[in-house]
XYZ file of C-alpha atoms in Angstrom:
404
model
C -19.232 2.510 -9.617
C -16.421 -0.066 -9.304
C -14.155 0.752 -6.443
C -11.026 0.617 -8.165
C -12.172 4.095 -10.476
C -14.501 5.464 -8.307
C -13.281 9.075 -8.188
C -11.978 10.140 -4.707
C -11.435 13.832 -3.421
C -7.509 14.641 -3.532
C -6.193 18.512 -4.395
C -7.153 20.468 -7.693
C -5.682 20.043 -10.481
C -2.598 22.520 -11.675
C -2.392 23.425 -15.045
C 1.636 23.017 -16.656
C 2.177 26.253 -15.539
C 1.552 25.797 -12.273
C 4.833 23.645 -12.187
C 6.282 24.154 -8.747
C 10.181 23.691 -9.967
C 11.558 25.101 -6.445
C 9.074 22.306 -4.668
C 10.561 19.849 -7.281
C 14.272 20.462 -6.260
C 13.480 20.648 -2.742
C 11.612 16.689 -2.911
C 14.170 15.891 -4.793
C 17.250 16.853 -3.142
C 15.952 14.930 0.149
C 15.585 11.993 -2.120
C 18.921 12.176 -3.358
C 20.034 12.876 0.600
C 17.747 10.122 1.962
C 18.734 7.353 -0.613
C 22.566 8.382 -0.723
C 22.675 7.270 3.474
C 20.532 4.024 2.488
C 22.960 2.772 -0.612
C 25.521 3.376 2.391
C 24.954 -0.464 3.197
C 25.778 -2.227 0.165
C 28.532 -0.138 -0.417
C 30.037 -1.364 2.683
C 29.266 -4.983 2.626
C 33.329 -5.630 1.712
C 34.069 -4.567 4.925
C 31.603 -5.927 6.969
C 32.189 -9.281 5.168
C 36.126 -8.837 6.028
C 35.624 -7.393 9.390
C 33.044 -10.038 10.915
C 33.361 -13.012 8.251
C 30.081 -13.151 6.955
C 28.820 -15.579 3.942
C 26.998 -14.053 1.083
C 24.090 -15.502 2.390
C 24.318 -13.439 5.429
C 24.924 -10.063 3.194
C 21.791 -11.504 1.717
C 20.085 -11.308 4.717
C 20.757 -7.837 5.813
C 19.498 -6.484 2.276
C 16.707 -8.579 2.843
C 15.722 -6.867 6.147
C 16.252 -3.331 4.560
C 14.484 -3.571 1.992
C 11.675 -6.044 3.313
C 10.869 -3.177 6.326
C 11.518 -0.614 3.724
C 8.951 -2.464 1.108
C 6.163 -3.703 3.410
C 4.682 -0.501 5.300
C 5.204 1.460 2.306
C 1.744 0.752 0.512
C 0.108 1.368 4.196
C 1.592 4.678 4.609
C 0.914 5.375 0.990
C -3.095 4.404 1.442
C -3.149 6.405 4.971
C -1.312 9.471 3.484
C -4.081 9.372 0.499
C -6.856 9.754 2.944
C -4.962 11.680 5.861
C -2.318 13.641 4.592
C 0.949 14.266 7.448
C 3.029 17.045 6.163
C 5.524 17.022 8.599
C 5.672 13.200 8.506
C 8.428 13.496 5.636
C 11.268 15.340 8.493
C 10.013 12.129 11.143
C 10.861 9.217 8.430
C 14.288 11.091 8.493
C 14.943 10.358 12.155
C 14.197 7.085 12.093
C 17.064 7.352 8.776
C 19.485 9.014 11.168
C 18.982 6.806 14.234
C 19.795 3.895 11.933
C 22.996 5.172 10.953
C 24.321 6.094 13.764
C 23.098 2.079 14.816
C 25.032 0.757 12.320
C 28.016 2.814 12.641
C 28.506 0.952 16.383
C 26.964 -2.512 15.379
C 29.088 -5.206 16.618
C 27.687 -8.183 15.033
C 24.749 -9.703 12.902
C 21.945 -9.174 15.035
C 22.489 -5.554 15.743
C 23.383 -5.069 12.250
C 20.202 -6.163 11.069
C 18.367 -4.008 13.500
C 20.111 -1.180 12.323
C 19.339 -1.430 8.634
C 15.817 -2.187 9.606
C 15.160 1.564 11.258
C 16.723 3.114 7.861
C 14.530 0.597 6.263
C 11.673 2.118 7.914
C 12.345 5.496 7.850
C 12.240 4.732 3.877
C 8.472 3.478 4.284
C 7.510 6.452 5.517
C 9.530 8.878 3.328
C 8.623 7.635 -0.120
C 4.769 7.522 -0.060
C 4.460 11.364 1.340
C 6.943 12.331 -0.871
C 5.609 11.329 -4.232
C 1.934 12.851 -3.286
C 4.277 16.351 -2.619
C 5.698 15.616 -5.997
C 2.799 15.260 -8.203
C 0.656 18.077 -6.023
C 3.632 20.453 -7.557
C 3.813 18.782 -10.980
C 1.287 20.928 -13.101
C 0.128 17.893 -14.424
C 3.379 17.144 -15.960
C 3.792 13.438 -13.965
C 6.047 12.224 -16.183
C 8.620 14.718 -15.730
C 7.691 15.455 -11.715
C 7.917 11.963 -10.823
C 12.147 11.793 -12.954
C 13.061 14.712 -11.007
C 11.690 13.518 -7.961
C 13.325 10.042 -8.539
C 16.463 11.304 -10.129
C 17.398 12.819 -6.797
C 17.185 9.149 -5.165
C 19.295 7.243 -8.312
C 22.051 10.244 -7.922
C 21.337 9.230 -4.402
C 22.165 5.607 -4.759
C 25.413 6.368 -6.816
C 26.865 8.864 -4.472
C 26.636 6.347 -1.358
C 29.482 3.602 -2.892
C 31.524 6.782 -3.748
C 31.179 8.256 -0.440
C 32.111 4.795 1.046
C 34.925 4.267 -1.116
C 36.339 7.703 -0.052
C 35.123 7.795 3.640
C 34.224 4.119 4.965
C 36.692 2.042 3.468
C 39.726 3.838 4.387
C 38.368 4.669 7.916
C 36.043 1.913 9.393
C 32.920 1.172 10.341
C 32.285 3.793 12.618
C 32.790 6.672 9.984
C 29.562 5.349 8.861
C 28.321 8.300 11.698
C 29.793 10.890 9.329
C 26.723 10.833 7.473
C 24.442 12.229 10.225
C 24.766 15.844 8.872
C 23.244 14.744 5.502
C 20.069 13.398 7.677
C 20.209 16.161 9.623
C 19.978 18.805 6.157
C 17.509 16.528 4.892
C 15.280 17.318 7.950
C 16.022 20.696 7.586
C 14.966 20.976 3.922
C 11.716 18.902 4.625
C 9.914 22.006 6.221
C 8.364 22.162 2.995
C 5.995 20.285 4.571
C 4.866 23.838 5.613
C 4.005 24.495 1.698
C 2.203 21.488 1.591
C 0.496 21.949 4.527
C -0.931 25.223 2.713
C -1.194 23.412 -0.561
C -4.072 20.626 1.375
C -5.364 23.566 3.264
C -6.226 25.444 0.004
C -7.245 22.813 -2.253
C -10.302 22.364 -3.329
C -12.155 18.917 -2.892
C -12.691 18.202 -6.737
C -12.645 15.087 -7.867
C -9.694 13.463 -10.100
C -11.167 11.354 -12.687
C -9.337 8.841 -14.804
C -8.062 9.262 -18.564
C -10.794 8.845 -21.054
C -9.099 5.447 -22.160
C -8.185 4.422 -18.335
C -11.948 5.405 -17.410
C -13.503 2.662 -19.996
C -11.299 -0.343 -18.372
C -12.827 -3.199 -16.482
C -11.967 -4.291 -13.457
C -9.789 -7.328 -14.613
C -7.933 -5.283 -17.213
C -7.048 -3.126 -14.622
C -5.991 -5.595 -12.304
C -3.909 -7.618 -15.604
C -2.490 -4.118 -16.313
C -1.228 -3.905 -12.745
C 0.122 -7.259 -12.788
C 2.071 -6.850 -15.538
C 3.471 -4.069 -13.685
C 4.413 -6.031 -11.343
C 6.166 -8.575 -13.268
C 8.463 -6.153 -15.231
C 9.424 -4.065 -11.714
C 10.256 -7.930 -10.763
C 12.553 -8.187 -13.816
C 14.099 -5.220 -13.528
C 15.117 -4.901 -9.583
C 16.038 -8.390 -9.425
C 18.876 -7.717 -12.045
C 19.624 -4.326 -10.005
C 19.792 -6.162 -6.596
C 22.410 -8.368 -8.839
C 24.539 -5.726 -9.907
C 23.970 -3.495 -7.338
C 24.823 -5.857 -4.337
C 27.800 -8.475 -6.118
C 28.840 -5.999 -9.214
C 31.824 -4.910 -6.688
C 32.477 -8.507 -6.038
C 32.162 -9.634 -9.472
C 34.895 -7.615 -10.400
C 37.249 -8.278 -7.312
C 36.645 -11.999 -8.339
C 37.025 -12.127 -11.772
C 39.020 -8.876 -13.196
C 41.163 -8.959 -9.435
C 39.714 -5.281 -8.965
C 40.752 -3.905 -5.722
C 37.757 -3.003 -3.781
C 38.015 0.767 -4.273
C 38.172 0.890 -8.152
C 34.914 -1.768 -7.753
C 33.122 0.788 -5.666
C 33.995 3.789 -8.088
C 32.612 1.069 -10.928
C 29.427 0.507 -9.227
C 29.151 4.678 -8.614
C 29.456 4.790 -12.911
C 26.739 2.129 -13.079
C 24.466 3.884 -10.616
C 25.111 7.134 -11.850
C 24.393 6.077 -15.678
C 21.037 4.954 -13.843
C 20.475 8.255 -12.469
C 20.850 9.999 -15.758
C 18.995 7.648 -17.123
C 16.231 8.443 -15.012
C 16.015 12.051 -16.299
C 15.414 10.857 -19.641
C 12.405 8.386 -19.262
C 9.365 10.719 -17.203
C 9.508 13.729 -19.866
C 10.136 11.287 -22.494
C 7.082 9.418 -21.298
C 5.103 12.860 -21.063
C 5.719 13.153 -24.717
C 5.470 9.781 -26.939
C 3.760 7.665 -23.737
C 5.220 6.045 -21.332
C 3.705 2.395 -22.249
C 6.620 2.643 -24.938
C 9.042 4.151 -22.316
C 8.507 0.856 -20.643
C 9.262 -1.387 -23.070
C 11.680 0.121 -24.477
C 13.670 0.712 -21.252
C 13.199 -2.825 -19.884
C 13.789 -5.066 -23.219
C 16.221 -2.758 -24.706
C 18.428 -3.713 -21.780
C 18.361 -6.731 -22.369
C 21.256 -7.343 -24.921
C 23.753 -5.437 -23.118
C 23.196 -7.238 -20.157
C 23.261 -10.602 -21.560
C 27.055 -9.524 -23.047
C 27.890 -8.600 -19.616
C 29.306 -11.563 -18.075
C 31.453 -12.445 -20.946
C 32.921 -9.365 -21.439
C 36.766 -7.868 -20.864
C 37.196 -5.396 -17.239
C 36.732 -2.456 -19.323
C 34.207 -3.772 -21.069
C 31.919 -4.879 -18.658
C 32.255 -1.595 -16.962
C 30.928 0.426 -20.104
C 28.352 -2.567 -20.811
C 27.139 -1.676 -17.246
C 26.902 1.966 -17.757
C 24.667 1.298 -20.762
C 22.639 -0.955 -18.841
C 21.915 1.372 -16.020
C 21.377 4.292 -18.692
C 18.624 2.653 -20.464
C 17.330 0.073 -17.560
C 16.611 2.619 -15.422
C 13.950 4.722 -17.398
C 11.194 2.514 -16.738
C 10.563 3.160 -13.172
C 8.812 6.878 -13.440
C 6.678 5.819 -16.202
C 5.642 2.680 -14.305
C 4.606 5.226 -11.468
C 2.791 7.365 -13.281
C 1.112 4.531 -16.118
C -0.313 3.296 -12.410
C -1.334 6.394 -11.241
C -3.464 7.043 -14.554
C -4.891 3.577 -13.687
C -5.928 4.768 -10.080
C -6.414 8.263 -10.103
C -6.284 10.084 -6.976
C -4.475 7.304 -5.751
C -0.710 8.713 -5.659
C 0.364 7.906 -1.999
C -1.015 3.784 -2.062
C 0.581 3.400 -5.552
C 3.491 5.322 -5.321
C 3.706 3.016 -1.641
C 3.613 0.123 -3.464
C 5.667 0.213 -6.479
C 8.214 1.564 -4.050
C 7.220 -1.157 -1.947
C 7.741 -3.885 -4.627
C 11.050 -2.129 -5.920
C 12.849 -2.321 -2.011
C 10.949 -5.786 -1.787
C 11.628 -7.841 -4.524
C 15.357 -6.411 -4.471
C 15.954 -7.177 -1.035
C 14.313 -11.173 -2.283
C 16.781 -10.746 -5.631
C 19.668 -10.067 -2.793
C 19.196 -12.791 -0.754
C 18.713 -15.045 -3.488
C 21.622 -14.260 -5.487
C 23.959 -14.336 -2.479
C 22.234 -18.041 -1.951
C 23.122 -18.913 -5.298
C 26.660 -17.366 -5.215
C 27.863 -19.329 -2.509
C 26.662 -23.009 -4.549
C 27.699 -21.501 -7.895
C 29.680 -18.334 -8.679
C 29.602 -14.970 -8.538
C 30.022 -14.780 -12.494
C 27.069 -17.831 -12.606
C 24.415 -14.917 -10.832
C 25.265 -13.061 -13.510
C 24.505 -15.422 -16.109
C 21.299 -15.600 -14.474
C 20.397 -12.827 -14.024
C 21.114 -11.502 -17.500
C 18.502 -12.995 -18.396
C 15.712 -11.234 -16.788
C 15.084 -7.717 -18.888
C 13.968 -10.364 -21.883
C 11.229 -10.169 -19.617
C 10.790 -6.524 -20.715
C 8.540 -8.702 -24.138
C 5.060 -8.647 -22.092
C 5.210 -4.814 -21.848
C 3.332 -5.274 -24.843
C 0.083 -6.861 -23.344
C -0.176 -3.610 -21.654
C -3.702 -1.236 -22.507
C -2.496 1.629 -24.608
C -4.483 4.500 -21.730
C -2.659 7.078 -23.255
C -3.692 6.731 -26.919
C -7.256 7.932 -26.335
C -6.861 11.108 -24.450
């Protein structure tokens, strides 16, 4: 049998009403905890640019050494954790999280800086692949909508850190950065439901979990096409995030003469509009497929964000918030459309995409501060407008769903 749907043993399968909502809230309250301390260093890139003088190349570089340790281990852990699950490796991921904050709370240049971001990057390789296996084992079968609550908690996450650092680290310094500790330290607290999972691997059962009926009949090279096209439209979509999400504050300091505060609470709107928008797209792919949810998200995007860069301040705001709302849908059903692909599989996929998505925006990052400093800050966004057209090949896809 071909290796890539050769069944593998992984835990029974739950029926929808087996839906383990308490499990759900847990997972994703840590995410939202765990990815609220890591959008802690873009939000503060003003300041470190002000306080030590660094090009945009150099902000570049420290995203690019977050997310490149956060993106490379992550479909390593992911393939261990599928063969040799760690519980209690979910509260350890967390420490490495807390000893990078407290790092770059007392960085005093470049170097230390990027060490610093590189031990939260880590402690985000190991986080992510256990936690989306503890996600799916309480989803009933409902993937869709386990993998949006799950990844809601991270985008609500990723919103709350440039509010938190507009309210906290702005006004106080670099060293208040340490005020987040107590949010790692809850977050390691909460994780002892690796105690419920620990019972949840001890009682399974070693059946095996097959692929969908239309997933099953797939060669080899569709499978591998189908994964590539993945691939491409997670590139699309988290280089244009790394744009906004990294140079949307300075877009609007440079063009609209925003003061750095009211750019910080604009980012939080276009990072919270991602975070609902999250909600929407896993039970929404649950119910009309998530092939759909895909292209709709990713191409749909598209004209708002070309509009962007020639729009009014209050404009471009709201054109951001839409963006956000409908970009960020895609992500869950890109999970899961993968994990129907490679059944029993979570850890290694869910590893990867995360992987790719911390990856390719810590590449978008660097290469849109590199362009920023020989262009514009309003020319990156030209450019990267552009790249949810990309959203078209969604369509080359195999419809796996149709046939169940």
């Amino acid at each position: 049998m071909d290796t890539l749907t050769k069944p593998i043993s992984a835990p029974r399968r739950r029926t929808t009403a087996d839906t383990v909502y308490p499990i759900l809230l847990l997972v994703s309250v840590t995410h939202l905890l765990n990815d609220m301390m890591q959008s802690v260093i873009p939000a503060v890139y003003p300041l470190l640019k002000a306080k030590f003088g660094f090009s945009f190349a150099q902000i570049g570089l420290i995203t690019l050494v977050f997310q490149m340790t956060s993106s490379i281990l992550q479909p390593f852990v992911g393939r261990y954790a599928d063969r040799h699950p760690r519980p209690y490796s979910l509260a350890a991921g967390m420490c490495f999280t807390l000893a990078g904050l407290f790092a770059l709370a007392l960085a005093p240049g470049f170097a230390p800086i990027l060490l610093a971001v590189a031990l939260i990057g880590w402690g985000s390789s190991i986080f992510h692949p256990e936690s989306s296996r503890v996600a799916q084992l309480a989803s009933g079968g409902r993937k869709g909508l386990a993998q949006s609550i799950f990844q809601v908690g991270g985008n609500a996450g990723s919103a709350f850190g440039p509010l938190l650092a507009a309210l906290v680290v702005i006004p106080y310094g670099q060293t208040s950065i340490m005020w987040f500790a107590p949010a790692a330290l809850l977050a390691i607290g909460i994780l002892r439901i690796g105690n419920w999972y620990k019972r949840q691997l001890n009682a399974a059962t070693a059946a095996p979990v097959t692929a969908t009926a239309a997933a099953a009949e797939l060669p080899r090279r569709k499978i591998r096409r189908a994964l590539l096209i993945l691939t491409v439209l997670v590139f699309s979509k988290y280089f244009y995030i790394a744009c906004m999400t990294n140079y949307f504050t300075f877009f609007l300091m440079d063009k609209f003469a925003f003061s750095v505060q009211d750019a910080q609470y604009s980012l939080f709107a276009f990072l919270a509009a991602s975070a609902a928008g999250t909600v929407i797209g896993g039970p929404l792919g649950d119910r009309i497929g998530r092939k759909y949810v895909i292209w709709g998200s990713i191409l749909g995007a598209a004209p708002f964000a070309l509009m962007l860069p020639y729009a009014g301040s209050g404009s471009a705001v709201a054109l951001a918030i839409l963006v956000g709302l409908i970009i960020s849908s895609a992500f869950s059903a890109i999970v899961v459309y993968a994990t129907d692909l490679m059944p029993g599989r979570v850890g290694m996929i869910a590893g990867l995409f995360f992987g790719l998505m911390f990856g390719l925006g810590g590449l978008g990052s660097a290469f849109f501060g590199w362009l920023a400093d020989r262009t514009s800050i309003e020319f990156i966004f030209r450019v990267s407008a552009l790249l949810p057209l990309m959203g078209i090949i969604t369509g080359f896809l195999p419809d796996v769903e149709r046939k169940r």
